[in-house]
Amino acid sequence: MKILVTGATGYIGGRLIPKLLDLNHDVRVFVRDPKRLRGRKWIDQVEITTGDLNNPGEIKAAMEGIDVAFFLVHAMYSGDNYAEKERNFAHNFAMAAKSIGKVIYLGGLLPEEETSEHLRSRAEVGRILRENCQTTEFRAGPIIGSGSASFEMVRYLTERLPVMITPKWVKNSVQPIAIRDVVSYLVAAIDKKPLGVVDIGSNVVPFIGMMKTFAKVRGLQRIIIPVPVLTPWLSGLWVGLITPIPNSLAVPLVMGTINPVIADTKKAEANFPEITLIRYEEAVKLALRQTDERAVETRWSGSLGKMESYKLTDKEGMLKEVRTVLTHASPDSVFKSFTGIGGEKGWLAWNWAWKVRGFFDALVGGPGLSRGRRHPTDVHVGEALDFWRVEDLKEDRSMLLRAEMKVPGKAWLQFEAVKKGEDTQLVQTAMYVPKGFLGLVYWYAMYPAHLFLFGQMARNIAKAAEVYERNNDGEDMPATV
């Protein structure tokens, strides 16, 4: 068949397309920015149509000759009015799809009680599609696979926190489903009549059980203590801080679990008897295997314009925290941004905390923040930046700082600007070689502060670079963003 796929740069779309090609379907993808498809192994096997879901004419042109269309997009990262945007996308798409055989859409399971804005918007999109064209709307709970947002949330929380204080609703039942099964349903629906709403899901587990099962698979001992006082909003913010998942996604993910979410799978079982579902524990094992083998096909952040990631390693006596942020600014602007920190401008995140750290460093005989910096924008190898010293500098590429504050070990902070297609990746690496047991105690005592401070600093350096580039009129890099 001739198949149109929207959301080709997203987590689901990027996994669906290879399966469609394996079945010898002719695939056309509808994307706003074809550059986002660079590097995909299947890019030469698909027809690429550029367009915007806000433009009915462009959608109609993309629908020409199409038998089945997949609607796999959302606007959750686009701001507070994302639900309105999603309704507009769905309406434009449905109007253009009236003449084709079928639309296949992936939404979210709905709880019986009041649900989150995110899930309400997903359901509204499904309603618009069903009322205006032939539609099969799959509704799924947490999708478990290497690189999926739900899996990454469970993985990071369980890996990083040996003791967790959690909201009481983590005892609520949810119904996860393996990414392989989601793709199987999407592919199988091509040859079925339009089915309307179809709930899909594997075995039912409480959310706390998802974390305990992950810990079991990984051989970790974890203590999870549910308490009644954490609000969903605060819990979402906490997930956004502990994991690489941004608040714009973490909060909706959490809000979607505050009530039990169970699928009525009778319709799926009747219409797709050929699909044998993978249980949650096996889905976790498969996801970890793909991650360990570096065989992650797509990741939750693939649909984002700006990707952030975090990695903590402990190898050969050195602890490293690596944060990456993708920005539209040039390498030159990113370089100017991170070489301009320190001194009167400060460190672009939690400056009060830097001042407190400088005060205590001075008390124990360190330089504190009294040295400042020689020049507000210019920097040379060997000179001081507050209680750091510039150890290495490569023009428009990188800066390495060595810590001269009093610490039980050796510490460095490195910034790199790496060209990525039309964008630039800021790579910020904190390195620490602890000295004895006291050095390890110091690192882990500072670890919670690092999660907040260094993460925010990396994001603000990237933002400052974009502000500078957007308003470049010969002025210095902005002190605030």
XYZ file of C-alpha atoms in Angstrom:
481
model
C 0.000 0.000 0.000
C 0.917 3.656 -0.249
C 1.284 4.833 3.342
C 1.743 8.331 4.792
C 3.528 8.670 8.134
C 3.509 11.823 10.233
C 5.808 12.002 13.257
C 8.655 10.303 11.394
C 11.254 11.988 13.643
C 9.474 10.797 16.798
C 9.916 7.723 18.979
C 7.067 5.686 17.478
C 7.301 6.874 13.876
C 11.022 6.160 13.685
C 10.389 2.520 14.661
C 7.289 2.038 12.544
C 8.810 3.097 9.222
C 11.441 0.294 8.989
C 8.699 -2.288 9.652
C 6.525 -0.838 6.884
C 9.455 -0.934 4.467
C 10.218 -4.553 5.427
C 6.652 -5.383 4.324
C 7.255 -3.673 0.954
C 4.852 -0.806 1.539
C 5.524 2.468 -0.269
C 6.153 5.012 2.484
C 5.792 8.777 2.270
C 6.786 10.878 5.304
C 5.356 14.299 6.102
C 7.837 16.500 7.977
C 8.384 20.189 8.659
C 12.170 19.980 8.503
C 13.709 17.257 6.285
C 17.108 17.899 7.892
C 15.790 16.168 11.011
C 15.746 12.903 9.044
C 19.479 12.920 8.368
C 21.248 9.786 9.489
C 18.167 7.539 9.360
C 19.082 4.256 7.663
C 15.806 4.276 5.736
C 15.941 7.843 4.428
C 16.701 6.760 0.834
C 13.794 4.296 0.847
C 10.999 6.780 1.588
C 9.403 9.696 -0.223
C 9.820 12.915 1.765
C 7.111 15.565 1.679
C 7.759 18.855 3.458
C 4.823 20.585 5.084
C 3.141 21.896 8.197
C 0.017 20.538 9.906
C -1.169 24.122 10.233
C -1.418 24.274 6.434
C -4.414 22.302 5.053
C -3.188 22.662 1.467
C 0.169 21.037 2.254
C -1.562 18.156 4.062
C -3.953 17.615 1.151
C -1.032 17.476 -1.285
C 0.706 14.888 0.919
C -2.474 12.740 0.914
C -2.561 12.320 -2.875
C -2.532 8.624 -3.787
C -2.386 7.515 -0.134
C -4.225 4.394 1.095
C -3.494 4.588 4.837
C -2.193 7.496 6.931
C -0.587 7.343 10.377
C -1.158 10.317 12.696
C 1.681 10.124 15.248
C 2.300 13.753 16.185
C 1.641 15.908 19.223
C 2.425 19.444 20.328
C 3.064 18.871 24.027
C 6.442 20.642 23.965
C 5.174 23.757 22.227
C 3.882 25.700 25.238
C 0.797 26.204 27.379
C -1.602 26.226 24.418
C -0.495 22.833 23.093
C -3.989 21.319 23.401
C -5.415 23.958 21.062
C -2.603 23.305 18.585
C -3.258 19.569 18.709
C -6.964 20.098 17.986
C -6.069 22.256 15.002
C -3.566 19.668 13.720
C -6.150 16.901 14.045
C -8.897 18.889 12.315
C -6.683 19.837 9.365
C -5.433 16.261 9.032
C -8.936 14.743 9.279
C -10.330 17.053 6.608
C -7.561 16.042 4.214
C -7.939 12.333 5.053
C -11.687 12.074 4.321
C -11.056 10.506 0.931
C -8.475 7.884 1.939
C -9.084 4.373 3.238
C -8.060 4.762 6.854
C -6.251 6.808 9.491
C -4.361 5.003 12.280
C -3.713 7.013 15.433
C -1.928 6.261 18.715
C -3.349 7.948 21.805
C -3.314 7.278 25.536
C -5.396 5.157 27.895
C -7.977 7.130 29.849
C -8.667 6.564 33.561
C -12.263 6.304 34.762
C -11.829 9.359 36.982
C -10.740 12.881 36.009
C -7.663 12.773 33.832
C -4.715 15.016 32.969
C -4.772 17.747 30.344
C -2.319 15.729 28.266
C -4.571 12.645 28.159
C -7.669 14.770 27.569
C -5.949 16.341 24.574
C -4.953 12.927 23.211
C -8.559 11.768 23.521
C -9.863 14.926 21.843
C -7.530 14.370 18.899
C -8.895 10.843 18.565
C -12.481 12.086 18.672
C -11.835 14.629 15.909
C -10.248 11.985 13.701
C -12.993 9.396 14.302
C -15.803 11.851 13.627
C -14.366 13.043 10.324
C -12.648 10.058 8.714
C -12.258 6.274 8.907
C -10.056 5.780 11.978
C -8.496 3.137 14.178
C -7.456 4.802 17.449
C -5.159 2.747 19.643
C -4.987 3.812 23.281
C -1.875 2.726 25.181
C -0.487 3.208 28.667
C 3.240 3.575 29.490
C 5.280 2.395 26.501
C 8.334 0.381 27.556
C 11.306 0.199 25.250
C 14.887 1.375 24.959
C 14.758 5.149 24.761
C 11.057 5.553 25.620
C 10.141 8.340 28.046
C 8.252 6.006 30.424
C 11.125 3.517 30.529
C 13.729 6.242 30.983
C 11.737 7.754 33.851
C 11.545 4.413 35.681
C 15.175 3.602 34.878
C 16.697 6.874 36.051
C 14.632 7.079 39.223
C 15.405 3.491 40.199
C 19.075 3.580 39.226
C 19.880 6.870 40.948
C 17.831 6.781 44.140
C 18.450 3.899 46.582
C 15.744 5.361 48.849
C 12.678 7.021 47.302
C 10.013 9.091 49.026
C 7.109 8.797 46.602
C 3.503 10.020 46.408
C 0.872 7.545 47.578
C -0.599 7.171 44.100
C 2.447 5.156 42.965
C 0.344 2.251 44.259
C -2.170 2.886 41.459
C -2.394 0.218 38.782
C -1.166 0.958 35.269
C -0.961 -1.197 32.161
C 2.348 -0.814 30.328
C 3.033 -2.218 26.880
C 6.270 -3.066 25.061
C 7.208 -0.853 22.126
C 7.467 -3.959 19.951
C 3.816 -4.747 20.615
C 2.732 -1.163 19.910
C 4.421 -1.299 16.510
C 2.895 -4.739 15.870
C -0.596 -3.349 16.461
C 0.039 -0.344 14.223
C 1.297 -2.518 11.375
C -1.472 -5.119 11.759
C -4.155 -2.410 11.661
C -3.247 -1.610 8.050
C -5.010 -4.773 6.863
C -8.015 -4.451 9.193
C -11.184 -2.454 8.749
C -11.374 0.843 10.725
C -12.027 -0.218 14.321
C -12.624 3.009 16.236
C -11.158 2.964 19.755
C -8.964 -0.032 20.671
C -7.350 -0.230 24.127
C -4.023 -2.073 24.194
C -1.824 -3.148 27.095
C 0.007 -6.075 28.658
C -0.119 -7.228 32.291
C -1.398 -4.825 34.967
C 1.122 -3.621 37.579
C 1.141 -0.790 40.127
C 3.520 2.029 39.215
C 5.579 1.171 42.292
C 5.735 -2.362 40.885
C 7.284 -1.009 37.686
C 10.167 0.396 39.727
C 10.503 -2.714 41.899
C 10.536 -4.961 38.835
C 13.210 -2.809 37.209
C 15.287 -2.996 40.403
C 14.868 -6.788 40.448
C 15.999 -7.128 36.836
C 19.029 -4.907 37.532
C 19.859 -6.660 40.820
C 19.347 -3.476 42.873
C 18.048 -3.143 46.419
C 15.657 -0.188 46.629
C 13.526 1.223 49.443
C 10.347 2.978 48.258
C 8.277 4.866 50.824
C 4.906 6.240 49.639
C 3.692 9.367 51.475
C 0.442 11.348 51.039
C 1.882 14.855 50.783
C 3.598 15.071 47.363
C 1.409 16.718 44.720
C 1.524 15.424 41.128
C 2.909 18.756 39.929
C 5.778 18.713 42.453
C 6.434 15.051 41.674
C 6.664 15.891 37.977
C 9.149 18.669 38.665
C 11.196 16.261 40.783
C 11.272 13.725 37.929
C 12.390 16.536 35.618
C 15.295 17.319 37.933
C 16.424 13.754 38.678
C 16.117 12.461 35.117
C 17.045 13.911 31.692
C 13.332 14.161 30.868
C 12.339 17.865 30.715
C 9.539 19.188 32.924
C 7.360 19.721 29.839
C 7.237 15.932 29.467
C 7.841 14.769 33.057
C 4.833 16.611 34.505
C 2.313 15.182 31.977
C 3.793 11.693 32.447
C 3.298 11.913 36.194
C -0.134 13.538 35.915
C -1.206 10.605 33.771
C -0.565 8.138 36.620
C -2.417 9.838 39.500
C -5.445 7.629 38.810
C -5.498 3.913 37.919
C -5.292 3.443 34.140
C -6.463 0.027 32.978
C -7.141 -1.069 29.410
C -10.216 -2.955 28.266
C -8.355 -5.246 25.886
C -11.301 -7.431 24.727
C -11.554 -5.613 21.390
C -7.804 -5.898 20.778
C -7.832 -9.610 21.597
C -10.777 -10.225 19.263
C -9.350 -8.318 16.295
C -5.632 -9.054 16.710
C -5.423 -12.662 17.966
C -2.105 -13.071 16.169
C -0.327 -10.668 18.564
C 1.116 -12.315 21.694
C 1.936 -9.587 24.194
C 5.264 -9.236 25.981
C 4.921 -8.974 29.770
C 6.358 -5.941 31.557
C 9.385 -7.685 33.087
C 10.414 -9.108 29.716
C 9.924 -5.680 28.103
C 12.350 -4.216 30.670
C 14.919 -6.911 29.905
C 14.610 -6.289 26.167
C 14.978 -2.522 26.647
C 18.079 -2.940 28.809
C 19.589 -5.357 26.304
C 19.099 -2.878 23.454
C 20.598 -0.104 25.589
C 23.629 -2.197 26.585
C 24.216 -3.210 22.973
C 23.908 0.421 21.825
C 21.077 -0.663 19.541
C 18.563 2.031 20.505
C 16.653 2.814 17.298
C 14.810 5.920 18.504
C 14.627 7.956 21.693
C 11.922 10.040 23.364
C 13.880 13.239 22.654
C 13.946 12.583 18.904
C 10.783 14.648 18.433
C 12.225 17.570 20.375
C 13.888 20.474 18.682
C 16.475 20.636 21.423
C 17.824 17.500 22.988
C 19.279 17.266 26.458
C 20.939 14.246 27.981
C 22.831 13.309 31.109
C 25.315 10.544 31.841
C 27.122 9.671 35.066
C 30.109 7.330 34.894
C 32.625 6.009 37.418
C 35.614 4.514 35.612
C 39.286 4.098 36.462
C 39.024 6.253 39.561
C 37.343 9.226 37.854
C 33.722 10.239 38.281
C 32.161 12.101 35.350
C 28.886 13.924 34.918
C 28.322 14.629 31.214
C 25.458 16.890 30.166
C 24.622 17.714 26.570
C 22.254 20.370 25.258
C 21.461 20.901 21.583
C 21.109 24.542 20.568
C 20.429 26.408 17.335
C 23.317 28.799 18.091
C 26.617 28.517 16.227
C 29.748 26.978 17.816
C 31.256 30.483 17.965
C 28.306 31.811 19.991
C 28.322 28.791 22.315
C 32.068 29.235 22.835
C 31.567 32.917 23.672
C 28.820 31.939 26.098
C 30.809 29.453 28.193
C 34.061 31.444 28.096
C 32.164 34.455 29.460
C 31.028 32.869 32.729
C 32.461 33.713 36.138
C 33.485 37.006 37.687
C 30.812 39.692 37.969
C 28.517 37.856 35.530
C 28.492 34.772 37.719
C 27.845 31.205 36.608
C 24.403 31.622 35.005
C 22.669 29.343 37.526
C 22.222 29.486 41.283
C 24.750 32.301 41.754
C 23.823 32.480 45.434
C 24.993 28.869 45.827
C 28.296 29.670 44.121
C 28.747 32.566 46.546
C 28.040 30.315 49.528
C 30.532 27.763 48.207
C 33.097 30.540 47.711
C 32.545 31.826 51.253
C 33.214 28.424 52.829
C 36.177 27.831 50.529
C 37.748 31.082 51.712
C 37.129 30.063 55.346
C 39.240 26.915 54.917
C 42.063 28.698 53.090
C 40.923 28.453 49.476
C 40.721 31.365 47.012
C 36.926 31.616 47.169
C 35.403 33.914 44.577
C 37.588 36.906 45.417
C 39.806 36.555 42.328
C 36.991 37.111 39.827
C 38.213 37.255 36.244
C 40.667 39.495 34.389
C 38.327 40.547 31.563
C 34.524 40.199 31.189
C 34.749 38.291 27.877
C 38.393 37.588 27.011
C 40.110 34.577 28.587
C 43.589 33.014 28.330
C 45.128 29.688 29.304
C 46.613 29.828 32.797
C 44.477 32.622 34.230
C 41.981 32.393 37.067
C 38.183 32.347 36.826
C 37.067 32.703 40.443
C 38.231 29.484 42.152
C 38.938 27.760 38.819
C 41.956 28.069 36.525
C 41.872 27.800 32.733
C 43.927 24.723 31.944
C 43.165 24.413 28.219
C 41.438 26.517 25.570
C 40.684 25.771 21.912
C 39.188 28.669 19.946
C 35.489 28.186 19.131
C 35.684 24.627 20.475
C 36.399 24.044 24.151
C 37.533 25.285 27.554
C 38.889 23.152 30.413
C 38.867 24.533 33.962
C 40.788 23.027 36.894
C 39.368 23.513 40.377
C 41.557 25.361 42.889
C 38.996 25.410 45.687
C 39.690 23.164 48.657
C 38.292 19.700 47.873
C 39.363 16.178 48.943
C 40.497 15.252 45.456
C 40.963 16.830 42.019
C 38.181 18.384 39.956
C 37.769 19.796 36.447
C 34.925 21.403 34.505
C 35.002 21.182 30.713
C 32.841 22.856 28.079
C 32.773 21.888 24.398
C 30.903 23.243 21.368
C 30.376 20.424 18.854
C 28.848 21.050 15.424
C 25.771 18.845 14.811
C 24.332 19.460 11.350
C 22.826 22.949 11.395
C 22.951 23.065 15.212
C 25.555 22.937 17.970
C 25.802 20.530 20.866
C 27.058 21.972 24.153
C 28.863 19.234 26.090
C 29.477 20.094 29.736
C 31.546 17.605 31.735
C 32.256 17.731 35.481
C 35.191 15.449 36.364
C 36.328 14.450 39.838
C 39.056 12.144 41.147
C 38.277 11.567 44.839
C 41.039 11.167 47.400
C 40.160 8.322 49.723
C 36.848 7.714 51.446
C 36.420 11.375 52.379
C 36.636 12.269 48.701
C 33.788 9.897 47.860
C 31.690 11.247 50.730
C 32.253 14.782 49.425
C 31.190 13.822 45.882
C 27.965 12.153 46.907
C 27.173 14.910 49.393
C 27.426 17.421 46.536
C 25.658 15.189 44.010
C 22.098 16.477 44.657
C 23.305 20.066 44.244
C 25.076 19.111 40.998
C 21.826 17.723 39.569
C 20.155 21.107 39.956
C 23.054 23.516 39.500
C 25.087 22.031 36.649
C 21.988 21.032 34.707
C 20.553 24.537 34.873
C 23.933 26.062 34.066
C 24.257 24.007 30.850
C 20.761 24.988 29.726
C 21.396 28.665 30.482
C 24.720 28.687 28.647
C 22.895 27.369 25.568
C 20.107 29.937 25.984
C 22.594 32.776 26.409
C 24.305 31.721 23.171
C 20.992 31.851 21.314
C 20.089 35.251 22.792
C 23.504 36.579 21.774
C 23.186 35.231 18.242
C 19.615 36.445 17.807
C 20.407 39.974 18.995
C 24.033 40.164 17.909
C 24.814 43.831 17.639
C 28.374 43.787 18.894
C 27.364 43.730 22.534
C 28.743 41.280 25.094
C 27.150 37.969 25.906
C 24.015 38.526 28.066
C 24.495 38.117 31.803
C 20.995 36.725 32.258
C 18.771 34.589 30.051
